[in-house]
PDB file of C-alpha atoms and ligand atoms in Angstrom:
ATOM      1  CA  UNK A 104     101.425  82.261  14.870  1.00  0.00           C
ATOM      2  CA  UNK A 105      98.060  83.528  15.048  1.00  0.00           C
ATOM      3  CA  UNK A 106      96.576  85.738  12.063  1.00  0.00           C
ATOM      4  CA  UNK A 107      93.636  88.241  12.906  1.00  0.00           C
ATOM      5  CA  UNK A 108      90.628  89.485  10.802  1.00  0.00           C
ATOM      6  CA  UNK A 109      88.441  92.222  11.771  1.00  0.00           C
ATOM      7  CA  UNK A 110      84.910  93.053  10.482  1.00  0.00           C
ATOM      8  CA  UNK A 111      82.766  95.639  12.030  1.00  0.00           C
ATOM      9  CA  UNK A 112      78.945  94.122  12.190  1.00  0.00           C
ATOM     10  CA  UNK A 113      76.625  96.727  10.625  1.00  0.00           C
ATOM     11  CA  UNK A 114      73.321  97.366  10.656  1.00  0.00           C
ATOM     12  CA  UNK A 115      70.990 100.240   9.172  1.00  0.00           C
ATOM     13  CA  UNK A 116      74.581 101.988   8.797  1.00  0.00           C
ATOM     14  CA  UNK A 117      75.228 101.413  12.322  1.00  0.00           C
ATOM     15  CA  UNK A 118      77.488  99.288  13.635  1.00  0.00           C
ATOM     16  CA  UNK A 119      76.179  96.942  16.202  1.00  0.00           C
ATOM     17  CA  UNK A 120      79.071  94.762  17.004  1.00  0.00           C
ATOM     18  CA  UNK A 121      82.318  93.338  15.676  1.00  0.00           C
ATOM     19  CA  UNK A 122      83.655  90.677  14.441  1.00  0.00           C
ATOM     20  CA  UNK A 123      87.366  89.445  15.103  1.00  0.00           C
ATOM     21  CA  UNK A 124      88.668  86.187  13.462  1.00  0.00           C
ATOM     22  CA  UNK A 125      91.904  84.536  14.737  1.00  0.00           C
ATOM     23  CA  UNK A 126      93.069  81.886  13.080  1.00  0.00           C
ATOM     24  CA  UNK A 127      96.506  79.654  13.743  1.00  0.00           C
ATOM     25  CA  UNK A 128      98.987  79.406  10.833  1.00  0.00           C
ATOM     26  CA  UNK A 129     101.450  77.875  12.064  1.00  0.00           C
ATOM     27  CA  UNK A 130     101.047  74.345  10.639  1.00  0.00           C
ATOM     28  CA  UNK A 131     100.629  76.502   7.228  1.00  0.00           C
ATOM     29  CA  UNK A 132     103.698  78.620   7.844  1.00  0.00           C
ATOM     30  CA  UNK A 133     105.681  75.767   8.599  1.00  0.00           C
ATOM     31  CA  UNK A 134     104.379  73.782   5.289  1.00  0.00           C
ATOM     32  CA  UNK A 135     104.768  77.083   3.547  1.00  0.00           C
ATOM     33  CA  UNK A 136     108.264  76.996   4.957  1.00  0.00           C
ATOM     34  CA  UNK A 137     109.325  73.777   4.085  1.00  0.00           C
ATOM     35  CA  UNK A 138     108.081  74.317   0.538  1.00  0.00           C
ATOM     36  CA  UNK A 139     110.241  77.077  -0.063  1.00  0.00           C
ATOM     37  CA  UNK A 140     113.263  75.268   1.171  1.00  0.00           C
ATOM     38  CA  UNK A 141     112.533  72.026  -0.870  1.00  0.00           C
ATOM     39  CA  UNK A 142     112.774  74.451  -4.038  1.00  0.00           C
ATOM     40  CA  UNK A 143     115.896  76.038  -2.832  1.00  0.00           C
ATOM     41  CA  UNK A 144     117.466  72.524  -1.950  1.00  0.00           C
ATOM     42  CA  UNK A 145     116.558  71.372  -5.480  1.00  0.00           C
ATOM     43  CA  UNK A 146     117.595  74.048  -7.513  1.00  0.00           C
ATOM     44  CA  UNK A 147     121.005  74.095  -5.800  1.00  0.00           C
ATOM     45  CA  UNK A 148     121.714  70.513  -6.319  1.00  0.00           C
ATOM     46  CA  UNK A 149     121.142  70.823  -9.751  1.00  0.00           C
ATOM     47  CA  UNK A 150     122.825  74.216  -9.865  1.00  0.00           C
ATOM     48  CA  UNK A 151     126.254  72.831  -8.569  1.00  0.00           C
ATOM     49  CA  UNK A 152     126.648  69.723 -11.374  1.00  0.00           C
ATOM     50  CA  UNK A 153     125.896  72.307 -13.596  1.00  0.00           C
ATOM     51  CA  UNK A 154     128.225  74.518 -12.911  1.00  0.00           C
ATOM     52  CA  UNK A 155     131.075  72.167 -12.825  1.00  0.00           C
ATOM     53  CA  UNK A 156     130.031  70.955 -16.301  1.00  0.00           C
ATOM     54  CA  UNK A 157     129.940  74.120 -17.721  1.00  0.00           C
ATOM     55  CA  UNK A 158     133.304  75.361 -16.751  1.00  0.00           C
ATOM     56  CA  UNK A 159     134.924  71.853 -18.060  1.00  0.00           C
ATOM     57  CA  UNK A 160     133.258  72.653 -21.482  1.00  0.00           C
ATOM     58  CA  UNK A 161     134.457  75.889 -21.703  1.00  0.00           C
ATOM     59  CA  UNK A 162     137.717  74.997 -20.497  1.00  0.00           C
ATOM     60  CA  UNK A 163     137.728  72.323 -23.469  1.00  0.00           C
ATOM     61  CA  UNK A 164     136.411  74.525 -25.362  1.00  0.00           C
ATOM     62  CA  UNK A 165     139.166  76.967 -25.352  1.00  0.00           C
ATOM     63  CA  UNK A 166     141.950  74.891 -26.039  1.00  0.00           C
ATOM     64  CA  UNK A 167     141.647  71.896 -23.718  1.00  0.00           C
ATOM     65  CA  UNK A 168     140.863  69.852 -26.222  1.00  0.00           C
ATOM     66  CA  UNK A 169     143.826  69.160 -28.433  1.00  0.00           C
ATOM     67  CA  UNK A 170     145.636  67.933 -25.084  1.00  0.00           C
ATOM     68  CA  UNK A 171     144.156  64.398 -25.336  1.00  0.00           C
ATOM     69  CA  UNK A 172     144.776  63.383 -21.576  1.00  0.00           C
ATOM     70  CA  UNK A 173     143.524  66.385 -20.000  1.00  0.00           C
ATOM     71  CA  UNK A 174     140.166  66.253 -22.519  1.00  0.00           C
ATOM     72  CA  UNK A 175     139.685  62.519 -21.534  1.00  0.00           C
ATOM     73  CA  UNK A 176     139.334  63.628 -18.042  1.00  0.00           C
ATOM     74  CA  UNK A 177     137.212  66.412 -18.373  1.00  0.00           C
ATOM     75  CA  UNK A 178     134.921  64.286 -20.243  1.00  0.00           C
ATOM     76  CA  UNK A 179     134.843  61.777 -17.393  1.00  0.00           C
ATOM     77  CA  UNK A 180     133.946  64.334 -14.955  1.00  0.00           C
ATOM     78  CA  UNK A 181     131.281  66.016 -17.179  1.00  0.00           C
ATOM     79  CA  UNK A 182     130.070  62.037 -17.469  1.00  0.00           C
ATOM     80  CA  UNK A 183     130.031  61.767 -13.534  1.00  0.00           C
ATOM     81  CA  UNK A 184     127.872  64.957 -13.524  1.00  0.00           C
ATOM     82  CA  UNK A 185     125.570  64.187 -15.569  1.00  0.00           C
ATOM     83  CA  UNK A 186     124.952  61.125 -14.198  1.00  0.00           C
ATOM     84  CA  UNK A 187     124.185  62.672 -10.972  1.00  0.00           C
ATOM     85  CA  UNK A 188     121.706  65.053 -12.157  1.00  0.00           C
ATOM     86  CA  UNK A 189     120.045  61.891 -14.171  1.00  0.00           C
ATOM     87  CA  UNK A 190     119.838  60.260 -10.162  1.00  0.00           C
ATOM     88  CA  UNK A 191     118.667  63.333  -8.486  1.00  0.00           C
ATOM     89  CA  UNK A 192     115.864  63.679 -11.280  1.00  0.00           C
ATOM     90  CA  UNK A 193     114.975  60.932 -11.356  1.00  0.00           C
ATOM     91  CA  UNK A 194     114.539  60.080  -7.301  1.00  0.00           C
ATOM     92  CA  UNK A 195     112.550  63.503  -7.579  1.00  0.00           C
ATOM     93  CA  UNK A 196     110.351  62.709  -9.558  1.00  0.00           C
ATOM     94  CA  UNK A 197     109.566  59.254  -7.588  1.00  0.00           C
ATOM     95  CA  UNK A 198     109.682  60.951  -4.482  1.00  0.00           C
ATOM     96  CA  UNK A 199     106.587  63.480  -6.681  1.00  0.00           C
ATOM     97  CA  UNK A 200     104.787  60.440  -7.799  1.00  0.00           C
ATOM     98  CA  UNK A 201     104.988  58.891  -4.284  1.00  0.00           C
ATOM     99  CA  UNK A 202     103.847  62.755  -3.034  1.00  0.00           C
ATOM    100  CA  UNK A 203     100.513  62.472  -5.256  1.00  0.00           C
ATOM    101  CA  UNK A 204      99.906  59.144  -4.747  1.00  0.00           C
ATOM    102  CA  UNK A 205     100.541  58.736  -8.582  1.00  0.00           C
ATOM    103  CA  UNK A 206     102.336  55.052  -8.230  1.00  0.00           C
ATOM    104  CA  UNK A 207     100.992  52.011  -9.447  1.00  0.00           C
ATOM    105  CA  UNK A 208     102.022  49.588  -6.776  1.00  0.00           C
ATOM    106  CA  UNK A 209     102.867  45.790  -8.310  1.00  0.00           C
ATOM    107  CA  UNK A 210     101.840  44.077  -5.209  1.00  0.00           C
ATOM    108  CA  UNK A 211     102.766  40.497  -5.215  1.00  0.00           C
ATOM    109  CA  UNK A 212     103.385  38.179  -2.546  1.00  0.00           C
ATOM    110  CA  UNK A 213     107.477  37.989  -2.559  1.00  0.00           C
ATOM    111  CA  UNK A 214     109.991  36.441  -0.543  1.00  0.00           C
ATOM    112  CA  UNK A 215     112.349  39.760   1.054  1.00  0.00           C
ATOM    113  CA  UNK A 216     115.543  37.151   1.704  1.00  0.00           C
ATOM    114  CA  UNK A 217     115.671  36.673  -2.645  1.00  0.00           C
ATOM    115  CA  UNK A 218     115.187  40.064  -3.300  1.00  0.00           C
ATOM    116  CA  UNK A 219     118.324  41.111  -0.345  1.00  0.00           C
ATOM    117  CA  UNK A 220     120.071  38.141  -2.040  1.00  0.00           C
ATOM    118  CA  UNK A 221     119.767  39.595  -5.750  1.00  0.00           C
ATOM    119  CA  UNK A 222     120.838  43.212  -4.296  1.00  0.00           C
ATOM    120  CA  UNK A 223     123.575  41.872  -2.717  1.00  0.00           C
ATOM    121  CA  UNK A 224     124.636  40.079  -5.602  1.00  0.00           C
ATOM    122  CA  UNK A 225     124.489  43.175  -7.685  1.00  0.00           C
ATOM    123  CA  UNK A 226     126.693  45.705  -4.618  1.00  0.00           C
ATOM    124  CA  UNK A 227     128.864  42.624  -4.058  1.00  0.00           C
ATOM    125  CA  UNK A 228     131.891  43.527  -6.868  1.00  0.00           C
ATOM    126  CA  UNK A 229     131.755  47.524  -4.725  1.00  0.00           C
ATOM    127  CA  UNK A 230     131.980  45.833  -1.373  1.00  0.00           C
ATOM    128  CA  UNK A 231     135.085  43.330  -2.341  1.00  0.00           C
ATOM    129  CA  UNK A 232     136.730  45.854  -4.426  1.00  0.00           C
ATOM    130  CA  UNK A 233     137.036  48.155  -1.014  1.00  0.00           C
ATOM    131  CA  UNK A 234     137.680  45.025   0.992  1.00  0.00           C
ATOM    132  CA  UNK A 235     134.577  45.108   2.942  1.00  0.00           C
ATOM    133  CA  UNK A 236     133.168  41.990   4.686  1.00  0.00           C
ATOM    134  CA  UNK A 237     129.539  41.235   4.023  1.00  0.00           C
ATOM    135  CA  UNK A 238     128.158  38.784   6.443  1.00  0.00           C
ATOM    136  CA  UNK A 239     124.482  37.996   5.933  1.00  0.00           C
ATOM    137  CA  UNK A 240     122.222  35.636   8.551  1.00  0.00           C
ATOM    138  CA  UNK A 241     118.973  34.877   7.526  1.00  0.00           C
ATOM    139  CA  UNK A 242     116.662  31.593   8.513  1.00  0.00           C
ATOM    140  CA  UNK A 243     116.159  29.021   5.629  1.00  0.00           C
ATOM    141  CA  UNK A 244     112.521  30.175   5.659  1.00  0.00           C
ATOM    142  CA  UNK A 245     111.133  33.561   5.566  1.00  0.00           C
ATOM    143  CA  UNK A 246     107.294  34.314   5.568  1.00  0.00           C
ATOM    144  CA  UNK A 247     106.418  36.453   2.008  1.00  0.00           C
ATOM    145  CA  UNK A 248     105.534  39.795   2.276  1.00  0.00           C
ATOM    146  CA  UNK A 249     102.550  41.273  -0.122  1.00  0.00           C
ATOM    147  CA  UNK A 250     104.934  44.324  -1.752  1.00  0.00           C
ATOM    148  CA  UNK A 251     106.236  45.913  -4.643  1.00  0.00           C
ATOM    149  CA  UNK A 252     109.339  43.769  -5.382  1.00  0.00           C
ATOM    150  CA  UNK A 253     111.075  46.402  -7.286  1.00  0.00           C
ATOM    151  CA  UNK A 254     110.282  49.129  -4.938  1.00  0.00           C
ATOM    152  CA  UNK A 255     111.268  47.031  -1.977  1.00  0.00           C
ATOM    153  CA  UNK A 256     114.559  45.959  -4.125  1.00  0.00           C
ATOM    154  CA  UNK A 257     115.276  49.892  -4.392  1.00  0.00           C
ATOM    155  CA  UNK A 258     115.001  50.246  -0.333  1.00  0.00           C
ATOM    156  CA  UNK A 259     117.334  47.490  -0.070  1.00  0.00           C
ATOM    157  CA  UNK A 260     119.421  49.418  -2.473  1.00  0.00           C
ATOM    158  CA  UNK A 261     119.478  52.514  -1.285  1.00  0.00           C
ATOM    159  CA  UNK A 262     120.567  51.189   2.521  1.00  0.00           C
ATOM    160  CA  UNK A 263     123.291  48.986   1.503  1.00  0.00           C
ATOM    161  CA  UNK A 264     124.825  51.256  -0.827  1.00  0.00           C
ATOM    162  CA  UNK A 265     124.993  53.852   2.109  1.00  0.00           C
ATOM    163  CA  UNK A 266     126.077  50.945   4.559  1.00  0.00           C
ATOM    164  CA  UNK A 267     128.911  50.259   1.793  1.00  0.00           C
ATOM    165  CA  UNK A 268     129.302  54.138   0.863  1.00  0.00           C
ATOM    166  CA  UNK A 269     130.115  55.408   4.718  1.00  0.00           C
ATOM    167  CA  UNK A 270     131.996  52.500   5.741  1.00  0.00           C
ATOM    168  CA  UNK A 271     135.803  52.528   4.741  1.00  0.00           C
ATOM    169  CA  UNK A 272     138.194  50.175   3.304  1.00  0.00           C
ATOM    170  CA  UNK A 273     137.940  47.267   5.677  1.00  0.00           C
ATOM    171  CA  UNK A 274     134.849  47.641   7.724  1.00  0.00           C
ATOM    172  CA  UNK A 275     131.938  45.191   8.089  1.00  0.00           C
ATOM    173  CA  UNK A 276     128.028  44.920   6.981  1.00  0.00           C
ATOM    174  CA  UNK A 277     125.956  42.281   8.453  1.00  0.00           C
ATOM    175  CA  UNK A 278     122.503  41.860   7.353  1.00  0.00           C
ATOM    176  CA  UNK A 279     120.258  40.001   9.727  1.00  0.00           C
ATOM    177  CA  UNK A 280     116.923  38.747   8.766  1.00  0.00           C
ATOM    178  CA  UNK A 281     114.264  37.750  11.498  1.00  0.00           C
ATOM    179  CA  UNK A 282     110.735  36.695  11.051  1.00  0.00           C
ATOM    180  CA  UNK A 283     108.841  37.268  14.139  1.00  0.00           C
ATOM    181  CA  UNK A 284     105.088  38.180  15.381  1.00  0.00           C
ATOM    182  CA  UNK A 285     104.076  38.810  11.715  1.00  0.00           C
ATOM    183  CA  UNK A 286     106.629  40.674  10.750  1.00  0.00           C
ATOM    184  CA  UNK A 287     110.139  40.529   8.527  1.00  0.00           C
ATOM    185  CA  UNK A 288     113.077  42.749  10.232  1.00  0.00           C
ATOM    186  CA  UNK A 289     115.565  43.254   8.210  1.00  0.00           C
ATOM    187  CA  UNK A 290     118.572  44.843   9.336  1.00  0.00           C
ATOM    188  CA  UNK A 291     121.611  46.766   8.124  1.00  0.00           C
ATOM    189  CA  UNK A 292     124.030  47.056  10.353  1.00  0.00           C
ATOM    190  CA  UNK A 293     127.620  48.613   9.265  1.00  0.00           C
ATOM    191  CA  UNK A 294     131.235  49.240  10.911  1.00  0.00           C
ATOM    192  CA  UNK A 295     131.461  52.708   9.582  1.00  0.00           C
ATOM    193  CA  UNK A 296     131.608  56.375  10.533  1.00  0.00           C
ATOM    194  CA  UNK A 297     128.039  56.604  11.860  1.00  0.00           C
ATOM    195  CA  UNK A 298     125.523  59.392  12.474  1.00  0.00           C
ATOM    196  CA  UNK A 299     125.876  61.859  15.715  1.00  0.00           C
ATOM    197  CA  UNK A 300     122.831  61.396  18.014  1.00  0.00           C
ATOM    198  CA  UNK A 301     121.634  65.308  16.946  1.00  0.00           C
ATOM    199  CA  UNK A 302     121.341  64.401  13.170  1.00  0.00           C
ATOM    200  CA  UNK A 303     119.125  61.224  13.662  1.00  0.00           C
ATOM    201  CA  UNK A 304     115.889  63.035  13.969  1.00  0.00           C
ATOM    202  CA  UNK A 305     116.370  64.443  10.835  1.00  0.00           C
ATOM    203  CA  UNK A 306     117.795  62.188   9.132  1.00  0.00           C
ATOM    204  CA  UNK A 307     114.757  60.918   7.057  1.00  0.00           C
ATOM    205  CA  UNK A 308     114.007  64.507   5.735  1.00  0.00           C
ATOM    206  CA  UNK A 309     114.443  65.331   1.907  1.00  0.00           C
ATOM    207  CA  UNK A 310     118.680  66.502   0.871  1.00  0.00           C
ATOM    208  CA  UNK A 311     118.986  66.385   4.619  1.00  0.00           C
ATOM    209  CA  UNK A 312     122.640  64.778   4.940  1.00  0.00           C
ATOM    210  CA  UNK A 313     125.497  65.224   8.090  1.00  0.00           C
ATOM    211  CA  UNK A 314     128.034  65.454   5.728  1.00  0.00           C
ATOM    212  CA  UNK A 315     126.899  67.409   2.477  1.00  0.00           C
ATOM    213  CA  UNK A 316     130.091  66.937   0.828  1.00  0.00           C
ATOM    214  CA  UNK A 317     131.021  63.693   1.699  1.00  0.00           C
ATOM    215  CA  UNK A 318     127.874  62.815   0.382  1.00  0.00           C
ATOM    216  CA  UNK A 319     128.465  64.328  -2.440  1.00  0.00           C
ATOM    217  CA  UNK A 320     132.231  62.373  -3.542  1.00  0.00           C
ATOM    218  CA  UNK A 321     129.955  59.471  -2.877  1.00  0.00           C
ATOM    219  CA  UNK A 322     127.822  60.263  -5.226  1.00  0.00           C
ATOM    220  CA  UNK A 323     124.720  60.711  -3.100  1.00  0.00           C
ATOM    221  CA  UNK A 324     121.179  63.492  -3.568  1.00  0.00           C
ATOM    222  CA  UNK A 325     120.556  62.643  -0.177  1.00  0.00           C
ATOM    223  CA  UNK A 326     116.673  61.761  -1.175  1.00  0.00           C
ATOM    224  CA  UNK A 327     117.722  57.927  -0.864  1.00  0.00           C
ATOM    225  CA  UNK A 328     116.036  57.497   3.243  1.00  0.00           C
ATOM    226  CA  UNK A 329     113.455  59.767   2.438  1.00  0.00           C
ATOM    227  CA  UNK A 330     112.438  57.451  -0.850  1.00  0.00           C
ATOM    228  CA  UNK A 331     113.349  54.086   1.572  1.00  0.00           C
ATOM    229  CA  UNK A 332     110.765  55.496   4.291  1.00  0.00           C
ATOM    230  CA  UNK A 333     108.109  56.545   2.297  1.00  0.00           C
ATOM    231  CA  UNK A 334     107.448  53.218   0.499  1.00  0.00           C
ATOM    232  CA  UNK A 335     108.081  51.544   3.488  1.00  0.00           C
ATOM    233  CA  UNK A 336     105.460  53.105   4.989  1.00  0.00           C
ATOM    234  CA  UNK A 337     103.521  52.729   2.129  1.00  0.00           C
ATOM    235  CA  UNK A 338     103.705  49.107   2.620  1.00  0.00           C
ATOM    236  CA  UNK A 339     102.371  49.420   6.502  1.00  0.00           C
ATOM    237  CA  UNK A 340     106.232  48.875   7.694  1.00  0.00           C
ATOM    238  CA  UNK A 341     108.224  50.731   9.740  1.00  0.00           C
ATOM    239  CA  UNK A 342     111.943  52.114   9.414  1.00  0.00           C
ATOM    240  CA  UNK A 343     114.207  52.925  12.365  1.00  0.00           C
ATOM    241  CA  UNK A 344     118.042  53.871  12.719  1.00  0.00           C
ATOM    242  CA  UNK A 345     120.245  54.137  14.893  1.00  0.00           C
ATOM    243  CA  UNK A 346     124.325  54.701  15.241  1.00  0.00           C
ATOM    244  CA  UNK A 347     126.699  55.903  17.015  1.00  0.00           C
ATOM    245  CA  UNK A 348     130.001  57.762  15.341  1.00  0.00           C
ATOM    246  CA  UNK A 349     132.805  56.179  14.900  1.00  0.00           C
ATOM    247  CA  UNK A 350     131.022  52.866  15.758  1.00  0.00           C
ATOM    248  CA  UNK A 351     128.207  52.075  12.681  1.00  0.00           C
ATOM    249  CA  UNK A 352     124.816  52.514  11.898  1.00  0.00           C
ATOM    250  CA  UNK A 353     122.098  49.939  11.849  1.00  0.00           C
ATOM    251  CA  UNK A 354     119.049  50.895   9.993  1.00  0.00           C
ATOM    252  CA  UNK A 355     116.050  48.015  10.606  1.00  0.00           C
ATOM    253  CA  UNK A 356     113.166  47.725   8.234  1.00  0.00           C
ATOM    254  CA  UNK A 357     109.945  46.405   9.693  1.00  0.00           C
ATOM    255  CA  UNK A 358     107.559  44.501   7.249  1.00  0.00           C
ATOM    256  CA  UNK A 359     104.277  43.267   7.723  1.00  0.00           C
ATOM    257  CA  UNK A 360     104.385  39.773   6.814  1.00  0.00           C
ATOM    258  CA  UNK A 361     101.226  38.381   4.938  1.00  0.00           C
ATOM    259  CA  UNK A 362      99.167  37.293   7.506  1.00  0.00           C
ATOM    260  CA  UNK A 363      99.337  40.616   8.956  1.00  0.00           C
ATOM    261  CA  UNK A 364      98.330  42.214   5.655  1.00  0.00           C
ATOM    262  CA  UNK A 365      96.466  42.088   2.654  1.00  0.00           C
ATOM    263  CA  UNK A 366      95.854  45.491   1.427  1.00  0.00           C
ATOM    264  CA  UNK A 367      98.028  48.476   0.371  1.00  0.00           C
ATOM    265  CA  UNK A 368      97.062  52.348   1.443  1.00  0.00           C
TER     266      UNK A 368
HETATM  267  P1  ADP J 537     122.787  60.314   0.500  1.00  0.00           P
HETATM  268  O1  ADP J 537     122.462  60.267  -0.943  1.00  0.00           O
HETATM  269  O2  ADP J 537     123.452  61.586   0.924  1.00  0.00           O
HETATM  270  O3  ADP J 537     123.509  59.093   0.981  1.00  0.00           O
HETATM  271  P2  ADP J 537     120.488  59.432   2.100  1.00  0.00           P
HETATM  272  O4  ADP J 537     119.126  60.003   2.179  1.00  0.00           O
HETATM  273  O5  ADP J 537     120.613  58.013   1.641  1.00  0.00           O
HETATM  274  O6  ADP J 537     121.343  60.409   1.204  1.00  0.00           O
HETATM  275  O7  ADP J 537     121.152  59.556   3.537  1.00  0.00           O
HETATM  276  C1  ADP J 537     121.114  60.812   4.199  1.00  0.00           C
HETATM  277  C2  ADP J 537     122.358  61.013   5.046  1.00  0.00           C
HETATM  278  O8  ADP J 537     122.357  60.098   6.137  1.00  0.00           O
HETATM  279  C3  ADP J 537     123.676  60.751   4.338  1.00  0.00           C
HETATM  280  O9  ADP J 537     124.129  61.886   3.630  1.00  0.00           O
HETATM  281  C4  ADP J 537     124.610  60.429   5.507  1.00  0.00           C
HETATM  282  O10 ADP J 537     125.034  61.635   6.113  1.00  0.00           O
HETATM  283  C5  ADP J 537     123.682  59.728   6.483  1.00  0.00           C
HETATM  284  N1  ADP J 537     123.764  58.244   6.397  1.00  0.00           N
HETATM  285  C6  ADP J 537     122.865  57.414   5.815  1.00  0.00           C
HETATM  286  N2  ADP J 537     123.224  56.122   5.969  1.00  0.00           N
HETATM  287  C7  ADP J 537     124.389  56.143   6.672  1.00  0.00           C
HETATM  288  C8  ADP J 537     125.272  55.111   7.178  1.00  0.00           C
HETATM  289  N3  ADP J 537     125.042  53.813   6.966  1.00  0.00           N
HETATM  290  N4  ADP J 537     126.374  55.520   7.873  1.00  0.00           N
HETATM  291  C9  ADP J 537     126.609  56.828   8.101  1.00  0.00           C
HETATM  292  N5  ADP J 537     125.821  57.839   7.658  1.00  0.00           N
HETATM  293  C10 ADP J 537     124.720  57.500   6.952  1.00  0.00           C
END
């Protein structure tokens, strides 16, 4: 897209040439673009909890209420909603402090295999209760990484609880650590309903989701890879998916070990 400015050049009243200025906004079409469609994303995810809550209140409100059963469940799903919005707020506004470079990174040197361990431990009770097999293989040793351990914890998070969330009753998660050539890979690899070739490219971009409201029963904003990717990268690492449908996913996070790195961007 090219945008054109014209000036005639003028001297003494006369004009002695022109001027013509062409200048490409594309690049600031498409940012413009995106912009507008972040806002529109945004306000409809927190559009559609709110709507659901406010036609369970005003259902309770006229009349619902004295029927204890029926209010009881109304108030769980007004509870489920809320929560949600709470989770899409708040991964916006980390996803806004990560945008303006507003977060105070805790850099330590940490050990990745404890921090997978403790968020195992903590999405191990989900896992069993849908009969899921975990199988993790890591070396006895793995060289630390200089990283935010609670940011790191919350990538780790966010890619198990999808490897748990799109896998069904039954299916399998391996996570494989490696250390090699100065690096940690960690990877996530599930039994579950995987990601059609066409979506992959995409798949890192902000509410971008294959299935909007599958993700949705599960209880997803579909900010979670976005988050993941940014503060890997933040962290000099690299993330990478692949999957096939019907087969599993396998997302692998790439982590400068320290050696490699000292210093933060
Ligand atoms: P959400 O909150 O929707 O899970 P994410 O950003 O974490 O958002 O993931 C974006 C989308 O990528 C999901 O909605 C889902 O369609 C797809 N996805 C992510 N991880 C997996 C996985 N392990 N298996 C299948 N699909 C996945």
């Amino acid at each position: 897209i090219l945008k054109s400015i014209y000036a005639p050049l003028r001297r003494e009243n006369r004009i002695v040439g022109h001027i013509f200025v062409f200048q490409d906004i594309t690049k600031q079409q498409r940012l413009e673009n995106m912009r507008k469609e972040f806002v529109a994303n945004v306000s409809h995810e927190l559009r559609t909890p709110l709507t659901t809550i406010k036609s369970y209140v005003e259902t309770l409100i006229s009349g619902a209420m004295d029927e204890k059963e029926i209010a009881q469940q109304f108030m769980n799903v007004i509870n489920d909603e809320t929560d949600r919005m709470t989770r899409l707020v708040n991964n916006l506004l980390e996803l806004s402090r990560l945008d303006n470079k507003q977060v105070k990174w805790d850099m330590k040197l940490i050990d990745a295999k404890d921090v997978l361990i403790n968020v195992v431990n903590k999405m191990d009770m989900n896992i069993k209760r849908k009969n899921q097999i975990l199988i993790v293989n890591t070396p006895d040793k793995v060289p630390e990484i200089f990283a935010d351990r609670d940011r790191i914890e919350q990538v780790f998070q966010n890619i198990l609880s999808n490897a748990y969330k799109y896998t069904p009753e039954g299916g399998k998660i391996y996570l494989d650590v490696e250390a090699a050539d100065n690096i940690v890979r960690i990877k996530f690899r599930d039994t579950g309903i995987g990601i059609p070739k066409e979506d992959l490219p995409r798949i890192f971009e902000r509410f971008y989701r294959v299935d909007k409201t599958r993700s949705r029963e599960m209880g997803g904003t579909g900010l979670g890879l976005s988050i993941a990717k940014e503060i890997i990268e933040a962290h000099g690492g690299k993330i990478l998916i692949d999957s096939e449908v019907g087969v599993g996913t396998t997302v692998t996070l790439e982590i400068p070990a320290v050696a490699a790195t000292q210093t933060i961007k």
